[in-house]
PDB file of C-alpha atoms in Angstrom:
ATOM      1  CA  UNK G   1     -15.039  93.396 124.456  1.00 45.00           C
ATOM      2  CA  UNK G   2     -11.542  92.145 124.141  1.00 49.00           C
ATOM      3  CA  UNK G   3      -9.739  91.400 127.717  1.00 48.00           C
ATOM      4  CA  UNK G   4      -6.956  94.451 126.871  1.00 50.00           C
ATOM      5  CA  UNK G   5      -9.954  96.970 125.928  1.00 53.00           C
ATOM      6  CA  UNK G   6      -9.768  98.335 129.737  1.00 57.00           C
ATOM      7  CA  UNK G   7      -5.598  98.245 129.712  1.00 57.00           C
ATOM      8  CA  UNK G   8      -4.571 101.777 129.414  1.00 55.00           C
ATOM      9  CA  UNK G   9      -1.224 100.847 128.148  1.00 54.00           C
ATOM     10  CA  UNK G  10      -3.313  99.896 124.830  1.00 59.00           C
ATOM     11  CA  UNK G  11      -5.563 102.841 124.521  1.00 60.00           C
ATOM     12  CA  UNK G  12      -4.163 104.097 121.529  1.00 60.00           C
ATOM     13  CA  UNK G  13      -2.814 101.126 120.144  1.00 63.00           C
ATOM     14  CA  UNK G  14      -4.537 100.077 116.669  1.00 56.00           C
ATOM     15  CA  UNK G  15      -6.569  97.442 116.337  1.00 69.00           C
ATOM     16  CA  UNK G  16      -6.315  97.699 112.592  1.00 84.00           C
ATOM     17  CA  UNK G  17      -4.368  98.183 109.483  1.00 83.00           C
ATOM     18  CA  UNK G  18      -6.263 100.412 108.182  1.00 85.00           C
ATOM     19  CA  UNK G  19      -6.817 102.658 110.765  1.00 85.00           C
ATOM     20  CA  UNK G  20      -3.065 102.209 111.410  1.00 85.00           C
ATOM     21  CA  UNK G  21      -2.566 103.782 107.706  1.00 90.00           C
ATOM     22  CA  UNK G  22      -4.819 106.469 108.550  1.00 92.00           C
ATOM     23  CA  UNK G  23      -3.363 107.738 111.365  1.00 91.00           C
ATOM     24  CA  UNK G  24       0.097 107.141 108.935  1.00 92.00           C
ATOM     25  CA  UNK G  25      -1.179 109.478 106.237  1.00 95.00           C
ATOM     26  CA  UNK G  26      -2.908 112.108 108.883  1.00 94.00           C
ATOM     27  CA  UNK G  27       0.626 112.623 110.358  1.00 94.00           C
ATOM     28  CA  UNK G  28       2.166 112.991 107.017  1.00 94.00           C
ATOM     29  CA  UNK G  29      -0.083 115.207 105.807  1.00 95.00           C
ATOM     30  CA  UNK G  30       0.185 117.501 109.032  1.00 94.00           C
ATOM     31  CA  UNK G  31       3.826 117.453 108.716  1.00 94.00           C
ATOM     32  CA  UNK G  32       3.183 119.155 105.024  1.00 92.00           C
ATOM     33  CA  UNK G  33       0.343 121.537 106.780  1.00 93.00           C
ATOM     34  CA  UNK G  34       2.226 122.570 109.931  1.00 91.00           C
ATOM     35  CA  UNK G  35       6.223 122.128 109.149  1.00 91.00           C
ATOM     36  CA  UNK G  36       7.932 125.018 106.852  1.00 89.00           C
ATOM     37  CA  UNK G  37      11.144 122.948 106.832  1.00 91.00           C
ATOM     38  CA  UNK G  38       8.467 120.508 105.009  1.00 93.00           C
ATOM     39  CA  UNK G  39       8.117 123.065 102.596  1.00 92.00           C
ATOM     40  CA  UNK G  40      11.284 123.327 101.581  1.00 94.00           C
ATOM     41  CA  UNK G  41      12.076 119.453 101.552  1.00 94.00           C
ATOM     42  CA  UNK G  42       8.831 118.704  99.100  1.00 94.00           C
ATOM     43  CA  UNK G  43      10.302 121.519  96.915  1.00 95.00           C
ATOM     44  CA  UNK G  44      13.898 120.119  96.856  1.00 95.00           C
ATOM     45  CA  UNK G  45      12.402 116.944  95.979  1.00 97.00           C
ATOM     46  CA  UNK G  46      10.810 118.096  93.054  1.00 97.00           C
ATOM     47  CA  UNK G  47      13.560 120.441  91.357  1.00 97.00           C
ATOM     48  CA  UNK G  48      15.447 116.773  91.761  1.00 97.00           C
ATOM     49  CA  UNK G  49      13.403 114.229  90.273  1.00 98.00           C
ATOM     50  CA  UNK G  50      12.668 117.120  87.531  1.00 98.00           C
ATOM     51  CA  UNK G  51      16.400 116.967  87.248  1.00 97.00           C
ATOM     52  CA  UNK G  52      16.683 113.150  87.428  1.00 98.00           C
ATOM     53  CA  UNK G  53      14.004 113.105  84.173  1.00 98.00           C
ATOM     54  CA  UNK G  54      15.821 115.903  82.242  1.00 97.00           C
ATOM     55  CA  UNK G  55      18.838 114.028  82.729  1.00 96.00           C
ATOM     56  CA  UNK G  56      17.541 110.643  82.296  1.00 97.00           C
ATOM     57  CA  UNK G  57      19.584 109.561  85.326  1.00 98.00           C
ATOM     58  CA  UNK G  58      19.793 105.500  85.684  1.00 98.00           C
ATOM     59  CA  UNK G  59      17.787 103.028  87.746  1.00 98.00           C
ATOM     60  CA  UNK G  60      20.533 103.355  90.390  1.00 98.00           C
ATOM     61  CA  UNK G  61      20.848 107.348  90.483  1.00 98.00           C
ATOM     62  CA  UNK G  62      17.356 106.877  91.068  1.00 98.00           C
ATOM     63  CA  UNK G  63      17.471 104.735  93.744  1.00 98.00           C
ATOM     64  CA  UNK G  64      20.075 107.025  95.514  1.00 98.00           C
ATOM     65  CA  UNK G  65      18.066 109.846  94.444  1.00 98.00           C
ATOM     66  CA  UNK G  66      14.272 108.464  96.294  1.00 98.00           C
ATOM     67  CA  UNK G  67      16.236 107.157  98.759  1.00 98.00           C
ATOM     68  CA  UNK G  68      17.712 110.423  99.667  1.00 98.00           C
ATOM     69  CA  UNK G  69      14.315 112.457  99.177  1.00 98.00           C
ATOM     70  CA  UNK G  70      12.528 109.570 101.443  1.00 98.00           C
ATOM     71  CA  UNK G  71      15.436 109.958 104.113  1.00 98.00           C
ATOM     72  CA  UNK G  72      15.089 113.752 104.550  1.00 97.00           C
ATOM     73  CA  UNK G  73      11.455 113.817 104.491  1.00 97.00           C
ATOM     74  CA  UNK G  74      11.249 110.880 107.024  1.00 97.00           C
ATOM     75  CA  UNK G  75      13.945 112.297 109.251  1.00 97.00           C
ATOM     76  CA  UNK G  76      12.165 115.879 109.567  1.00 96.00           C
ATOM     77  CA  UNK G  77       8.779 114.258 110.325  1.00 97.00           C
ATOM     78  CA  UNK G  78      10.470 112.602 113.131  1.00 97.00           C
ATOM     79  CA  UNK G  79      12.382 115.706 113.983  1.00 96.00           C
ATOM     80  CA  UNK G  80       9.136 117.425 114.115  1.00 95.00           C
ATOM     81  CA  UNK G  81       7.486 114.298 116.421  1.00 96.00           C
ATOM     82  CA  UNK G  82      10.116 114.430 118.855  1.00 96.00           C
ATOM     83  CA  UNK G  83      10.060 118.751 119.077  1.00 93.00           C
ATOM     84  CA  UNK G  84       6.745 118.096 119.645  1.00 92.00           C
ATOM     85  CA  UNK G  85       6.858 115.571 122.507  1.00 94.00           C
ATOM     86  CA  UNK G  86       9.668 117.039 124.027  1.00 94.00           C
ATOM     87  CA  UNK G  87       7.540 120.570 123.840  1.00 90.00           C
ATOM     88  CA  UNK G  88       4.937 119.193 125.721  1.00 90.00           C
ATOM     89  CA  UNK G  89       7.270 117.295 128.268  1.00 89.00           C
ATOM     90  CA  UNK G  90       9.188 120.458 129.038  1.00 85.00           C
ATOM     91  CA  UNK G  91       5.662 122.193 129.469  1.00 81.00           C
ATOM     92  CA  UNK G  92       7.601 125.023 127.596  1.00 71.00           C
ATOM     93  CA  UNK G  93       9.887 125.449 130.203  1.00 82.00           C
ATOM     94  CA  UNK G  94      13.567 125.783 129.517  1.00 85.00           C
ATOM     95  CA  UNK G  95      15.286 122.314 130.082  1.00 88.00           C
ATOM     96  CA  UNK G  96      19.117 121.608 129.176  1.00 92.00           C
ATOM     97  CA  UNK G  97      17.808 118.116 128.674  1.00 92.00           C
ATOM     98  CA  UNK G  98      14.835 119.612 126.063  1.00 92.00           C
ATOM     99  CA  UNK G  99      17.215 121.869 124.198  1.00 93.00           C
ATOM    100  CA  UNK G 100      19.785 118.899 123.492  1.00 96.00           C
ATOM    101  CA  UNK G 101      16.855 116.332 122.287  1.00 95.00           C
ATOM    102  CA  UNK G 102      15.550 118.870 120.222  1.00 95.00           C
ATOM    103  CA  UNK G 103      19.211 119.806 118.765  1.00 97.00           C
ATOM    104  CA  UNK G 104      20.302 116.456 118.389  1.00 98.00           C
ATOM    105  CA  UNK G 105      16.851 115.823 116.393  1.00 97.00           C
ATOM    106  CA  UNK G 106      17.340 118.301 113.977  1.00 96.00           C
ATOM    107  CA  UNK G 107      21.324 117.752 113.782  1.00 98.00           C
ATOM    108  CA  UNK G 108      19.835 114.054 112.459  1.00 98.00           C
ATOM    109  CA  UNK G 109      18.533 115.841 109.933  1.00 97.00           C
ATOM    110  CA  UNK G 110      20.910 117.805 108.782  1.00 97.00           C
ATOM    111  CA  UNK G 111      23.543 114.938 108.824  1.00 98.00           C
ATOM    112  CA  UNK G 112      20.735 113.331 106.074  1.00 98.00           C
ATOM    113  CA  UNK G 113      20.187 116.406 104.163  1.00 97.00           C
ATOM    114  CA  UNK G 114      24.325 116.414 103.858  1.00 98.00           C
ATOM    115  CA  UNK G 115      23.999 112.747 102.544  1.00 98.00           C
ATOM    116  CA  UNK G 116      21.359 114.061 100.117  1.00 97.00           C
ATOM    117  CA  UNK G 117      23.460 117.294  99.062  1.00 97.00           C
ATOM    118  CA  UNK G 118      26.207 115.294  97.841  1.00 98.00           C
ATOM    119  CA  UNK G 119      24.082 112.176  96.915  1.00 98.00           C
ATOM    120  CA  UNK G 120      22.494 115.042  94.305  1.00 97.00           C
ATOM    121  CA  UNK G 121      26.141 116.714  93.523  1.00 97.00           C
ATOM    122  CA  UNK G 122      27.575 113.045  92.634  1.00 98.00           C
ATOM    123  CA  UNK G 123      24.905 112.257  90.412  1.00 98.00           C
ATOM    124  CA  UNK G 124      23.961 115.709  88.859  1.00 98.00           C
ATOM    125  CA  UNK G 125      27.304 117.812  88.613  1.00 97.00           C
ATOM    126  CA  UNK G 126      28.816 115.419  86.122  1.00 96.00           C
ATOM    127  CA  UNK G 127      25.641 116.040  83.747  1.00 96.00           C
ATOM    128  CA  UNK G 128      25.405 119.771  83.810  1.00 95.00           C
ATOM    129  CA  UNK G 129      29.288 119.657  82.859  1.00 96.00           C
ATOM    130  CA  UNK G 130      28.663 117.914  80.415  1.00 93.00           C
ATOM    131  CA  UNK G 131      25.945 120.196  79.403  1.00 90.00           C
ATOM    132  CA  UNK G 132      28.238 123.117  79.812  1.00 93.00           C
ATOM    133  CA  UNK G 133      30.982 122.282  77.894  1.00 91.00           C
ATOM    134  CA  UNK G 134      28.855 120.516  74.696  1.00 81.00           C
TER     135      UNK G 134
END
């Protein structure tokens, strides 16, 4: 048994990289399962890389256009960790304190889903002008 096996401070910390992927992917994948803003993001991200291969955007639209997709999604599974925590904190119990980590979470991901609006309105609205006016 290693000496730290019987330190509670590393209870849950992993030992492993795999294991340390797994519990990666498991938290991803409940984000998907359990978040409807999720939803909406993984949708989103579709209709735009659809977009980015009908317009045959370059290799640095696309790397504003993953990076933007990778940003929102990453940002709401955080959002979603911290309502979480701060849920079980609070004990559901109305605290000030709750309601502004909670707001400020999700204002974090709005200020990235702005970024990713006009990230996707720089690169795309040029190309379905064009489009239009052929």
């Amino acid at each position: 048994m290693d000496s730290h096996d019987n330190n509670p401070q590393k209870k849950w910390k992993n030992r492993e990289l795999i294991a340390s992927m797994e519990f990666a992917i498991t938290g991803i994948v409940t984000a998907f399962k359990e978040e409807r803003n999720m939803k909406k993001h993984a949708l989103s991200a579709i209709l735009a890389l659809a977009a980015g291969w009908f317009f045959k955007i370059s290799a640095v639209e696309w790397l504003f256009l993953l990076l933007s997709i990778t940003l929102v999604i990453a940002f709401e599974i955080v959002n979603s960790a911290i309502e979480n925590v701060v849920d079980l904190a609070s004990d559901y119990h109305f605290s000030m304190l709750a309601k502004y980590a909670k707001d400020m979470a999700a204002g974090a991901v709005l200020v990235v889903s702005i970024y990713a609006l006009l990230t996707g309105c720089i690169i795309f609205l040029p190309k379905l002008w064009q489009l239009l006016v052929r």
